[in-house]
CSV table of C-alpha atoms in Angstrom, one decimal:
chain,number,residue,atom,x,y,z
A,1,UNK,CA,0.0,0.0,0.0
A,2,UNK,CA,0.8,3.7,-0.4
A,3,UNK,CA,2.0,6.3,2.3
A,4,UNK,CA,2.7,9.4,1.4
A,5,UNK,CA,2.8,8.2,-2.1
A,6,UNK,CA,5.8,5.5,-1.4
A,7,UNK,CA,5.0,2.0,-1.4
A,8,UNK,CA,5.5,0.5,1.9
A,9,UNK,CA,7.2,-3.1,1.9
A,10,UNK,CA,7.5,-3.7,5.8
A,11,UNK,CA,5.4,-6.8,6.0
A,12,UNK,CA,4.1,-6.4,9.4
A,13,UNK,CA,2.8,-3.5,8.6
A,14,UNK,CA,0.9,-4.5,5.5
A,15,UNK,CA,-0.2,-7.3,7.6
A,16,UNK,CA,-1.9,-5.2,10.5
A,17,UNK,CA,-3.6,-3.1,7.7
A,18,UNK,CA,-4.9,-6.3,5.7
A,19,UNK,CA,-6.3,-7.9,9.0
A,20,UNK,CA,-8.2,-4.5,9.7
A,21,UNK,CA,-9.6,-3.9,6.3
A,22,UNK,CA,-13.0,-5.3,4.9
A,23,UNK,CA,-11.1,-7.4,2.0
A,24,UNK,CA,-10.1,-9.9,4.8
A,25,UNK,CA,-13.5,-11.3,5.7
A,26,UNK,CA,-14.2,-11.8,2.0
A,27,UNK,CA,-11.2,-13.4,1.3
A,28,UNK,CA,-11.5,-16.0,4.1
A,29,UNK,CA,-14.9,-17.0,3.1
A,30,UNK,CA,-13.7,-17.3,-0.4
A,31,UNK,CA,-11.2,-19.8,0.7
A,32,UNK,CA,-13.1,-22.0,2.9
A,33,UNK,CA,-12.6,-25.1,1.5
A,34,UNK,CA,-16.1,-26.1,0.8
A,35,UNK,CA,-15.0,-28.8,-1.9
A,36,UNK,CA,-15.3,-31.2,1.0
A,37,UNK,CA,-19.0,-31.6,1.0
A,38,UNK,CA,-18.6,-32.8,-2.4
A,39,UNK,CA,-17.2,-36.4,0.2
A,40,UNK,CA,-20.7,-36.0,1.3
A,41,UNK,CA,-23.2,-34.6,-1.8
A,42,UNK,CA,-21.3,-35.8,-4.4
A,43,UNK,CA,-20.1,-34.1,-7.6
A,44,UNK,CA,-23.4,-33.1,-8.7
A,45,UNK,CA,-23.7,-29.9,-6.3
A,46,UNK,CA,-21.0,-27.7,-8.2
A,47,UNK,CA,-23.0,-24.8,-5.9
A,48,UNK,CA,-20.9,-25.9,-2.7
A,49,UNK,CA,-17.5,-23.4,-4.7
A,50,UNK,CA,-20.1,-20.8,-5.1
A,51,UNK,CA,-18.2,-18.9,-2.3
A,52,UNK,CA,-15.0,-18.8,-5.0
A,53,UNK,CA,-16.8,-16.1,-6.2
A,54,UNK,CA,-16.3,-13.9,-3.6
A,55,UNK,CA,-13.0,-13.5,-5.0
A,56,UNK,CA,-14.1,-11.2,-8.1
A,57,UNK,CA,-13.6,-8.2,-6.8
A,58,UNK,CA,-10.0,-8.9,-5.9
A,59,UNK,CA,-9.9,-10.3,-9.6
A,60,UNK,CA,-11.1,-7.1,-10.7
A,61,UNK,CA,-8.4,-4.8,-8.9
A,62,UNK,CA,-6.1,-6.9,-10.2
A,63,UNK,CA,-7.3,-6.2,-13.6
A,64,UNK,CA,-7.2,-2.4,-13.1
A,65,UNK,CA,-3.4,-2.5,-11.8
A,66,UNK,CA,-2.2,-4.3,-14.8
A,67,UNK,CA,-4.2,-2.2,-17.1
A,68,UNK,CA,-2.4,1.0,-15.4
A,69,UNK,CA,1.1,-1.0,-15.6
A,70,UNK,CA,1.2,-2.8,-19.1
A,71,UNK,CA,3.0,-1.1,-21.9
A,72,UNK,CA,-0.2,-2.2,-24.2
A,73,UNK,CA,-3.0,-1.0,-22.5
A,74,UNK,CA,-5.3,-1.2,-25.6
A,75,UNK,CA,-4.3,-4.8,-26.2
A,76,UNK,CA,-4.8,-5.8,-22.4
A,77,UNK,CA,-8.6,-4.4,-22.7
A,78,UNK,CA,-9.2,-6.4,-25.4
A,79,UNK,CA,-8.0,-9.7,-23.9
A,80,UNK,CA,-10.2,-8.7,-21.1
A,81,UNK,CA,-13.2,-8.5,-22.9
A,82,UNK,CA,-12.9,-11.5,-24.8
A,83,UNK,CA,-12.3,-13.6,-21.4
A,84,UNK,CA,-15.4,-11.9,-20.6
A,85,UNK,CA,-16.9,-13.3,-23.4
A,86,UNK,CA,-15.6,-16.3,-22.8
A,87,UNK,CA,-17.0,-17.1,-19.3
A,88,UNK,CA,-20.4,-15.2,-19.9
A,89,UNK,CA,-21.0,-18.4,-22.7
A,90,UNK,CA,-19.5,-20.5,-19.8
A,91,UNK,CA,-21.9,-19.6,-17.1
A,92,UNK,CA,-25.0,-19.7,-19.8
A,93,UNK,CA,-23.9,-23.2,-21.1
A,94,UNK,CA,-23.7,-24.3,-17.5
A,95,UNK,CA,-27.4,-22.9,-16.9
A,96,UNK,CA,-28.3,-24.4,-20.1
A,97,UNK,CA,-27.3,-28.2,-19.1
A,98,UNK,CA,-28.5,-27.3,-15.0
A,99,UNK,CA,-31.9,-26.3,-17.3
A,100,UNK,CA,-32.2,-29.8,-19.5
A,101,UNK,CA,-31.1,-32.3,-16.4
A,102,UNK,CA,-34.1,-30.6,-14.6
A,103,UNK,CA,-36.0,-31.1,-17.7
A,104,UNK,CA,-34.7,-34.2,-18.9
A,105,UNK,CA,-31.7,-34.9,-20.7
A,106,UNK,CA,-32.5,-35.9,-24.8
A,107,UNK,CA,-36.3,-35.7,-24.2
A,108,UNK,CA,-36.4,-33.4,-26.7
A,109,UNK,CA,-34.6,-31.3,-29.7
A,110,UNK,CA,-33.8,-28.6,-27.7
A,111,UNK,CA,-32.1,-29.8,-24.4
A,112,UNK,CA,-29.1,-31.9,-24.3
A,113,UNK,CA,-28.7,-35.5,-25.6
A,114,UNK,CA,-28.6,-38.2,-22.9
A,115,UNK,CA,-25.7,-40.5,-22.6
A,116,UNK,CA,-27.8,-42.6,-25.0
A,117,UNK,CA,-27.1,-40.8,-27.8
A,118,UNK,CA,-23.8,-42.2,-29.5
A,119,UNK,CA,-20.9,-39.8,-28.3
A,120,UNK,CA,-22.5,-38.1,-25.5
A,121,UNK,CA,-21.7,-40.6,-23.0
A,122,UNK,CA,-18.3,-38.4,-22.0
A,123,UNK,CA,-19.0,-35.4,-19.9
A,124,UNK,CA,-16.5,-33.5,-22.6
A,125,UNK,CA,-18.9,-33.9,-25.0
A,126,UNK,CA,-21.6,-32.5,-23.1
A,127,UNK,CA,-19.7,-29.8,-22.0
A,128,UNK,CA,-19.1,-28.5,-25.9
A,129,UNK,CA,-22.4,-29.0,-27.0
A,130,UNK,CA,-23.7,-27.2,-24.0
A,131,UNK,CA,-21.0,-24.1,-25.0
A,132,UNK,CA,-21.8,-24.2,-28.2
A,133,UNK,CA,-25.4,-24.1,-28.0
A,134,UNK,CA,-24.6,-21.3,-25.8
A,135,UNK,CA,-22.8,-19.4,-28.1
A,136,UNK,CA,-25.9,-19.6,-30.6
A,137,UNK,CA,-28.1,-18.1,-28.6
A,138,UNK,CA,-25.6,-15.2,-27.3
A,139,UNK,CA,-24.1,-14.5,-30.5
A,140,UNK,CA,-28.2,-14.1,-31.8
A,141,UNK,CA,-27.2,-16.8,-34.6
A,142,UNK,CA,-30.9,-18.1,-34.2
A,143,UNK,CA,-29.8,-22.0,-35.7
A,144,UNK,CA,-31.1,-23.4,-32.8
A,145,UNK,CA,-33.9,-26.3,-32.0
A,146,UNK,CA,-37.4,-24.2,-31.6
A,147,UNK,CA,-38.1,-24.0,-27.9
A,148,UNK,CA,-41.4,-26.3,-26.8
A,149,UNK,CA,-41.6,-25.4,-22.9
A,150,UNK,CA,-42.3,-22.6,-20.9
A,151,UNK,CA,-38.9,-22.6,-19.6
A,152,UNK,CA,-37.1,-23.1,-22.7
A,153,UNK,CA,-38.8,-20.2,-24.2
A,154,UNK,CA,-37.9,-18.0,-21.2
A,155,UNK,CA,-34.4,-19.5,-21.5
A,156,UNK,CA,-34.0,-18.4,-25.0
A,157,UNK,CA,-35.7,-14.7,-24.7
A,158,UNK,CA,-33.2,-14.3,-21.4
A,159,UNK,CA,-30.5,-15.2,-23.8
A,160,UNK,CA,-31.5,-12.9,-26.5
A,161,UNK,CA,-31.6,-10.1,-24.1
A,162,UNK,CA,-28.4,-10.7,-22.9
A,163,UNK,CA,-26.8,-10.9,-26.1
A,164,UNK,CA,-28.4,-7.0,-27.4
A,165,UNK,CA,-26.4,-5.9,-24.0
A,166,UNK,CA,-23.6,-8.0,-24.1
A,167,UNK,CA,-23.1,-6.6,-28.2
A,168,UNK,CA,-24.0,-2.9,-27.0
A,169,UNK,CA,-20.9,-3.3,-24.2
A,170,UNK,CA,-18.9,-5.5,-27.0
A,171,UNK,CA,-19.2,-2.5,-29.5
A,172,UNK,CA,-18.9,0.2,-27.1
A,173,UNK,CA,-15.7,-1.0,-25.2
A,174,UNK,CA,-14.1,-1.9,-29.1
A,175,UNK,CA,-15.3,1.7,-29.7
A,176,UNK,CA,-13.4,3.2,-26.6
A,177,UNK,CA,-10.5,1.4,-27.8
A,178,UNK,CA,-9.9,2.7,-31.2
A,179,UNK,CA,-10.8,6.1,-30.2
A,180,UNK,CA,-8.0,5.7,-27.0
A,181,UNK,CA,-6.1,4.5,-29.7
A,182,UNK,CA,-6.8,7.7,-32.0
A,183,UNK,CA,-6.3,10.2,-29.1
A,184,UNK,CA,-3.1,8.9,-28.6
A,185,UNK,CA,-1.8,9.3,-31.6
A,186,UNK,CA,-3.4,12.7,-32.3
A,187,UNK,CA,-1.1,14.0,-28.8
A,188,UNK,CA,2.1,12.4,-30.6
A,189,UNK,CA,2.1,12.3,-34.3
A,190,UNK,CA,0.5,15.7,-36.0
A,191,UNK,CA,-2.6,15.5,-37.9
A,192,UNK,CA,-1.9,15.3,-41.6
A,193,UNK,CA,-5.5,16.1,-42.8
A,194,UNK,CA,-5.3,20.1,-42.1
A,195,UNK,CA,-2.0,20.1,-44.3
A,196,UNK,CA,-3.6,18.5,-47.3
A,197,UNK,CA,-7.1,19.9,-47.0
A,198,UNK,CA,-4.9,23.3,-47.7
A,199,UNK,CA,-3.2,22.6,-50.2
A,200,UNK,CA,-6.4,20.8,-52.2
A,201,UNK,CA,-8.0,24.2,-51.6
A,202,UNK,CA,-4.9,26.0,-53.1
A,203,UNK,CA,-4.8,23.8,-56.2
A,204,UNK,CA,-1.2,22.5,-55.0
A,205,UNK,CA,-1.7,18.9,-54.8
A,206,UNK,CA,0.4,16.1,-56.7
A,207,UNK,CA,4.0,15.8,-55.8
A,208,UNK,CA,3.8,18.5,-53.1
A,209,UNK,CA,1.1,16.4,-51.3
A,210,UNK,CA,2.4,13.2,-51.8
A,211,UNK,CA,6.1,14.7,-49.8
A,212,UNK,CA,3.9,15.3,-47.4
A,213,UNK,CA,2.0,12.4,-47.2
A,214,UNK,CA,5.5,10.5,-46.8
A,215,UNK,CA,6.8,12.9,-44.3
A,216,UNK,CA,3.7,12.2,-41.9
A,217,UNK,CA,3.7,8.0,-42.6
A,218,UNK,CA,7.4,8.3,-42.0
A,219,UNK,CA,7.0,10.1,-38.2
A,220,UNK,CA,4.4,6.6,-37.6
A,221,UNK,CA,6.2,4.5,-39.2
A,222,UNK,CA,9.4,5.3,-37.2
A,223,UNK,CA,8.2,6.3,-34.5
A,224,UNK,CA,9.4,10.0,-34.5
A,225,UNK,CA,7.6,12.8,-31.6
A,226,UNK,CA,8.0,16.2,-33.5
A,227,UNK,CA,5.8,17.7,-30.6
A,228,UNK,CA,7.9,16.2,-27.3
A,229,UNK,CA,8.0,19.4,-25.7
A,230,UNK,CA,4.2,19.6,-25.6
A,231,UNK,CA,4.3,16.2,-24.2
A,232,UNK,CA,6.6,16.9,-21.6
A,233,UNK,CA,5.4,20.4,-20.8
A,234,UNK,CA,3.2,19.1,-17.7
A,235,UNK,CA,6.2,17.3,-16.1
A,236,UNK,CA,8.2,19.6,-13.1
A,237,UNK,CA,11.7,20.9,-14.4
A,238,UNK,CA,13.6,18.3,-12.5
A,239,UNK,CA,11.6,15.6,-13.6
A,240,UNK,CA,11.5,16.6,-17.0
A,241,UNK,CA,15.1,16.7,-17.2
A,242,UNK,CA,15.8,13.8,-16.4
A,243,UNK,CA,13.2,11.9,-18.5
A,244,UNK,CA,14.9,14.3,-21.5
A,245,UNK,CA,18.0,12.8,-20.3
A,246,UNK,CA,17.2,9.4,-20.5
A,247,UNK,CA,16.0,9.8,-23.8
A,248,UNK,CA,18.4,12.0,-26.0
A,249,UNK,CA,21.5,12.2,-23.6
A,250,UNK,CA,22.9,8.5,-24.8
A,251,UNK,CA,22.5,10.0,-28.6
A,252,UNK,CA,24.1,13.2,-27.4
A,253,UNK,CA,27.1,11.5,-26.0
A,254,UNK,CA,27.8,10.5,-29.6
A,255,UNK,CA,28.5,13.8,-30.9
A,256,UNK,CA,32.1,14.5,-30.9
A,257,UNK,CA,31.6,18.1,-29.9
A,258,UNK,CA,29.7,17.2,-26.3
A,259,UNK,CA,32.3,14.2,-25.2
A,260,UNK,CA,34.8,15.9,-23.3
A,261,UNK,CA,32.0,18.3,-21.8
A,262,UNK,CA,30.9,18.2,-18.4
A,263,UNK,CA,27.7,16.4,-17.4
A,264,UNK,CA,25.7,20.0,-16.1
A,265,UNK,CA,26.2,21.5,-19.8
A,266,UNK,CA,24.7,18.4,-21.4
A,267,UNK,CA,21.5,18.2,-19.0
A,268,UNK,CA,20.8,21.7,-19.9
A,269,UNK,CA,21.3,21.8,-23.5
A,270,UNK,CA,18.8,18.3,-23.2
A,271,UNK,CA,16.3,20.4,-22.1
A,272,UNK,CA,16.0,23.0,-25.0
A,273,UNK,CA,16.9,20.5,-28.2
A,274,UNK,CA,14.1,20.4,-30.6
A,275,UNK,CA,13.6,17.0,-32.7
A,276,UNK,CA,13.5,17.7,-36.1
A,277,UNK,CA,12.8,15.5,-39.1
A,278,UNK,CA,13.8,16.2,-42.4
A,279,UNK,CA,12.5,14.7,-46.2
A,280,UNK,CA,14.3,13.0,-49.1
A,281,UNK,CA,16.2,16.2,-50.8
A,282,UNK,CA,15.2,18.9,-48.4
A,283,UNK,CA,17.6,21.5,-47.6
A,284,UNK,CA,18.4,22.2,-43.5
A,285,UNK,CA,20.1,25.4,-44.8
A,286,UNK,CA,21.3,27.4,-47.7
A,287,UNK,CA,24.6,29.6,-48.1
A,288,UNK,CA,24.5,32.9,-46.7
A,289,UNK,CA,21.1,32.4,-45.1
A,290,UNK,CA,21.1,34.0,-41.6
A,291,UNK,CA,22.1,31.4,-39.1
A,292,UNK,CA,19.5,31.2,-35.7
A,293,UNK,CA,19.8,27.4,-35.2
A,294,UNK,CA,22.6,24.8,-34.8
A,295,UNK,CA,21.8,21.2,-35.7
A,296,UNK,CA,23.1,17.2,-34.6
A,297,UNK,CA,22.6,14.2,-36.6
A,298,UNK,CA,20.6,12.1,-34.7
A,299,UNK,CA,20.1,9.4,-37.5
A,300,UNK,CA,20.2,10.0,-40.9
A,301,UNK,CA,23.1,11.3,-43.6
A,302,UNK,CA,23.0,14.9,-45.0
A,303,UNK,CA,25.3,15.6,-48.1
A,304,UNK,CA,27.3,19.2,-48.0
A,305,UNK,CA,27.2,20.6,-51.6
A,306,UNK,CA,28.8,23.2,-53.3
A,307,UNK,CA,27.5,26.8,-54.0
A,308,UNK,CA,26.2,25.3,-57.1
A,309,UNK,CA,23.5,23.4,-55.2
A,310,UNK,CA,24.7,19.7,-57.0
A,311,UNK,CA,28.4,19.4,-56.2
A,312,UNK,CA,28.4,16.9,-52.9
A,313,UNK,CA,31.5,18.0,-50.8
A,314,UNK,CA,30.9,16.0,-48.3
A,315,UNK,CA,28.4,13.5,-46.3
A,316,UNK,CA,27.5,14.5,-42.6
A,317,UNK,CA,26.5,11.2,-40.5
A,318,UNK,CA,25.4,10.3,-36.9
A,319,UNK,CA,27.1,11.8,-34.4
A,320,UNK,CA,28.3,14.8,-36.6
A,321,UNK,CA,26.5,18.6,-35.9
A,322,UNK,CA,26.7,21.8,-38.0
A,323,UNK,CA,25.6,25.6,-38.1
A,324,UNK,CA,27.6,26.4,-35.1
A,325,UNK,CA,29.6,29.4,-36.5
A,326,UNK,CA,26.8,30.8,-37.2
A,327,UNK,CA,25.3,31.1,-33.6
A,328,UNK,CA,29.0,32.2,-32.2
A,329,UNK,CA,30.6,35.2,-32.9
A,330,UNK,CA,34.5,34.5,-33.5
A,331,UNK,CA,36.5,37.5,-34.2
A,332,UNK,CA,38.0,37.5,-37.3
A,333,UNK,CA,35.0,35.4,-39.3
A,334,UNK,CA,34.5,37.0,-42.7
A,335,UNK,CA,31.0,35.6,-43.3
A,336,UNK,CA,29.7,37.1,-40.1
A,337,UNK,CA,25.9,35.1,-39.2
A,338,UNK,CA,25.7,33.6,-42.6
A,339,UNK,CA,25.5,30.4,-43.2
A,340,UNK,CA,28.8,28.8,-45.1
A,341,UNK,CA,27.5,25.8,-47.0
A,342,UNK,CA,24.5,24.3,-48.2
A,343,UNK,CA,23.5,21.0,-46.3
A,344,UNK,CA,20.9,18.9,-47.8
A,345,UNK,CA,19.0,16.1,-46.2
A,346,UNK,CA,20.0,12.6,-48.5
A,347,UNK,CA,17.5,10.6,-47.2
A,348,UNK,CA,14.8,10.8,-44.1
A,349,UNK,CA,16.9,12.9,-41.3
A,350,UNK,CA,16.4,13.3,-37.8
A,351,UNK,CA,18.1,16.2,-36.1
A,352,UNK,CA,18.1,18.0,-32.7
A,353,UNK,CA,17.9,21.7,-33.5
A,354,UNK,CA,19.5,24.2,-31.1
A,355,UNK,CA,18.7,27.6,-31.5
A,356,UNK,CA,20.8,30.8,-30.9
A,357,UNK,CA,19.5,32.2,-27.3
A,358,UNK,CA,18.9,29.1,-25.8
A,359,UNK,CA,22.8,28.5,-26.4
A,360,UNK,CA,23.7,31.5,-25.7
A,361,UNK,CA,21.7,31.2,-22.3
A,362,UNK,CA,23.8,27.9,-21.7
A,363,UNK,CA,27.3,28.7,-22.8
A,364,UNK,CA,27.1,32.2,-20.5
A,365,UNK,CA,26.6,29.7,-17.4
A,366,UNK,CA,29.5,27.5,-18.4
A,367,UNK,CA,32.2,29.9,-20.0
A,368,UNK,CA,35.3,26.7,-20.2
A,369,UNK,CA,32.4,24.8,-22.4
A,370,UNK,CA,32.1,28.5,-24.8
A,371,UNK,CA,35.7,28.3,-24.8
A,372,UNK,CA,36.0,25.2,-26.4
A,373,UNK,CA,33.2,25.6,-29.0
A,374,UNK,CA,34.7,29.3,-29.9
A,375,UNK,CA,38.1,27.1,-30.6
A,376,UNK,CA,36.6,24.3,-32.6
A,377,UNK,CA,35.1,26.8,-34.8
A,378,UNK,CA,38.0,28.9,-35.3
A,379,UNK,CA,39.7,25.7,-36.6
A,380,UNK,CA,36.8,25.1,-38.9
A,381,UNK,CA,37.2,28.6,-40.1
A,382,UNK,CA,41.0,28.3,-40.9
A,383,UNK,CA,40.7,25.4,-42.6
A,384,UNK,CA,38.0,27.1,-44.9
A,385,UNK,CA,39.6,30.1,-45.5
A,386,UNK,CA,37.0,32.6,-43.8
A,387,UNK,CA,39.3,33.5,-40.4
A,388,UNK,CA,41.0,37.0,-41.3
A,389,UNK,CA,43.7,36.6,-38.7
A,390,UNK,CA,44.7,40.9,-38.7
A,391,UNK,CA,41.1,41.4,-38.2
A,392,UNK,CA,40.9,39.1,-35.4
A,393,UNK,CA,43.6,41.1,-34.0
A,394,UNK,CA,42.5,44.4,-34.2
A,395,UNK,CA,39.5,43.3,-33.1
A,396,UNK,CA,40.8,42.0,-30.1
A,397,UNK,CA,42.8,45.2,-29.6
A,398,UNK,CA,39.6,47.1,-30.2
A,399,UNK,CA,38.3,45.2,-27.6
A,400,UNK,CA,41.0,45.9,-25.3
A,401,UNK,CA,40.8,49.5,-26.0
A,402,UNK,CA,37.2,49.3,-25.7
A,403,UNK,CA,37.7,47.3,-21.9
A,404,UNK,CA,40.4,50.4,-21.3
A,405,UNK,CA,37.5,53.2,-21.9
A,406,UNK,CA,35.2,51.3,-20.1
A,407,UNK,CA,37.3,51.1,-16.7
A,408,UNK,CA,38.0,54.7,-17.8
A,409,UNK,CA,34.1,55.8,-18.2
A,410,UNK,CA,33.8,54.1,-14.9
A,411,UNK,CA,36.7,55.8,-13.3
A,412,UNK,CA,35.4,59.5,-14.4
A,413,UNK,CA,31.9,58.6,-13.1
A,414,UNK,CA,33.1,57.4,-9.8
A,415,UNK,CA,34.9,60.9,-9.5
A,416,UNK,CA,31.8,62.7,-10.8
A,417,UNK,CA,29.4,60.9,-8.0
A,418,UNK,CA,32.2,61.8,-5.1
A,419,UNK,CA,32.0,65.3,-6.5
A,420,UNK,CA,28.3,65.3,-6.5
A,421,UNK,CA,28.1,64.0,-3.0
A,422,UNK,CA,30.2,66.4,-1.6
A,423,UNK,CA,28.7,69.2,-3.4
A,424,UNK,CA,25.3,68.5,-2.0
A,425,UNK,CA,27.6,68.3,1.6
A,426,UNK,CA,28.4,72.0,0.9
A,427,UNK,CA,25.0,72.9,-0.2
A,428,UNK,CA,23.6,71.6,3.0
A,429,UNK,CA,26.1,73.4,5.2
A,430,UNK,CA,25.5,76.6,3.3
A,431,UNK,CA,21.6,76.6,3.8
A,432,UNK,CA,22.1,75.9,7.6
A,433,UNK,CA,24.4,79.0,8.0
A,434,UNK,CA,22.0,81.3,5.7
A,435,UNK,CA,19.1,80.0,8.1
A,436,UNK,CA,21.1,80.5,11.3
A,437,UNK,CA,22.4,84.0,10.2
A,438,UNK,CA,18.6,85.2,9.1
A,439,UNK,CA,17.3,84.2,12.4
A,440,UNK,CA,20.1,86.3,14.5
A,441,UNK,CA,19.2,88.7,12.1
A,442,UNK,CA,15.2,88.7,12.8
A,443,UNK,CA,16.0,88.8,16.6
């Protein structure tokens, strides 16, 4: 049991709060072993286990724990209902057979045969044409022997009105479970019926559509949660973290830029990544488009190609990132915030996008992991040919100069406030005198 939302495990505890609650009563009399008045009335009083049935409710809790626990709850609700199924026929073959002993076994169509009858002398037997007659009557099949009694008439109308229930719970539970099913895929995977209803009313249908048709059976088909952040949004910062971590942080250790960093700067960069997914053929970025997001290769390859959009430089793979010198400013970098290359996605893609302040916000609260990325992209940038090493020099002694003014600035305002201070000092002393010297003066 729960306390304080912990499970408890001390057993004498959970046994002084079984003994006092009302489940133990019930549980004892459904354990009396009553099966030993069958010594005395023989096997045909099956009514002396009736008290097993006490244990249904206990069957029932069991049934919701699992539900809650199982990783296919849809599944688990259908297996339930069929074993409902299953022992509703069960009970109404049994009553069915009670029904034609007290009549008379084979003394007409409708009950069950007698032993007589070649076949039927095994209990077995019985037993299956009892279910199956059974099954007849609840499934409203309606092959069945006409009815000539009183009581087999009542017997069959009984049966008939507890199959129109048993199909309205049948079709309303399998109803439940496809709309379940439905909800939970409209909270993970986006809708794609908005997208083409759009572009059907804009006349842009064909191979437009049909990329976008692929892109959506692609996120189910793989599994991909473009929306994780909504998901997660309802989860406490700590918690979320760390279920962010479990997730992404194994696929974030692969990237050679984040192995040598510390294990703080990777929980918070987990936090603000943003899965992305990208098409056969689409471009991530362009040249000289204004950089505002960094990206790592989850899974996927994306070919670098030349300024001529066809030429493939390169092939970025798992573990690899990009757009990084983009988001930092390195002195000295000659194409500024534009993006350097084009990178285009080969196949289906999956990338973590970072964007520029949420990086920013991370690297100002670790300077020693800024330090390194600022490094690895000024070695990018010499070996393309984009690092002007005299203008990162003068920009670093502009910078100086600039930190030199600034301590200056600061200096001169220091001396102005001391100056300002004591000059309201004076101007107090002064009105005191003047207000001293008119009163002699008045007296």
């Amino acid at each position: 049991f729960l306390e304080d939302g912990i499970l408890v495990r001390d057993r004498s505890r959970i046994r002084r709060r079984y003994l006092r609650s009302w489940c133990f009563p019930w549980d004892v009399a459904a354990v009396l072993p009553t099966d030993l008045l069958y010594l005395r009335l023989g096997l045909a009083a099956p009514a002396v286990r009736a008290n097993r049935c006490l244990r249904a409710p206990r069957l029932f809790e069991a049934f919701d724990r699992r539900e809650t626990r199982t990783g296919h709850p849809n599944a688990f609700r259908v297996a339930k209902l069929m074993l409902y199924v299953f022992v509703a026929i069960h009970w109404y073959g049994c009553l069915y057979f009670a029904l034609s002993a007290r009549l008379g076994l084979g003394t007409d169509a409708w009950v069950c045969p007698n032993a007589s009858r070649p076949g039927f002398a095994r209990p077995l037997r019985q037993y299956l044409h009892s279910f199956y007659f059974s099954t007849l009557i609840l499934a409203t099949v309606g092959d069945t022997p006409e009815p000539r009694r009183e009581e087999e008439f009542l017997f069959v109308t009984a049966g008939f009105l507890l199959a129109v229930l048993g199909f309205a719970t049948i079709t309303g539970s399998i109803g439940s479970v496809i709309s379940n099913m439905n909800a939970a895929d409209a909270a993970f995977y986006p809708d794609p019926e908005p997208v083409r209803r759009y572009l059907r009313s804009r006349g842009a249908g064909g191979r437009l559509a049909r990329r976008v048709a692929s892109w959506h059976q692609h996120l189910r088909a793989q599994r991909k949660l473009p929306a994780e952040q909504a998901v997660l949004r309802h989860l406490p910062r700590g918690l979320r973290a760390e279920v962010a971590a479990g997730v992404h942080l194994p696929a974030l250790r692969r990237v050679g830029l984040f192995q040598s960093w510390e294990q703080g700067v990777l929980r918070q960069l987990v936090l603000r990544l943003r899965p992305q997914v990208f098409g056969p053929g689409e471009f991530v970025c362009r040249r000289g488009d204004v950089g505002r997001e960094m990206y790592f290769v989850r899974e996927g390859r994306l070919a670098v190609l030349a300024e001529d959009g066809i030429t493939q430089l390169a092939v970025l793979g798992e573990g690899l990132y990009f757009g990084e010198i983009s988001l930092i400013n390195i002195k000295g970098n000659t194409s500024g915030n534009r993006r350097t290359a084009n990178i285009m996605s080969i196949g289906y893609s999956d990338l973590f996008c970072l964007s520029k302040e949420d990086l920013a916000e991370v690297l100002a609260e670790f300077p020693s992991a800024r330090a390194m990325m600022e490094a690895k992209g000024r070695q990018l940038l010499l070996s393309m040919g984009k690092l002007d090493v005299h203008a990162e020099a003068a920009a670093e002694e502009a910078e100086r100069r600039v930190q030199g003014l600034e301590q200056a600035l600061e200096e001169l305002q220091r001396r102005a406030a001391r100056l300002l201070a004591q000059l309201e000092s004076g101007a107090f002393k002064l009105a005191l005198r003047i207000q001293r010297l008119e009163g002699r003066l008045r007296r």
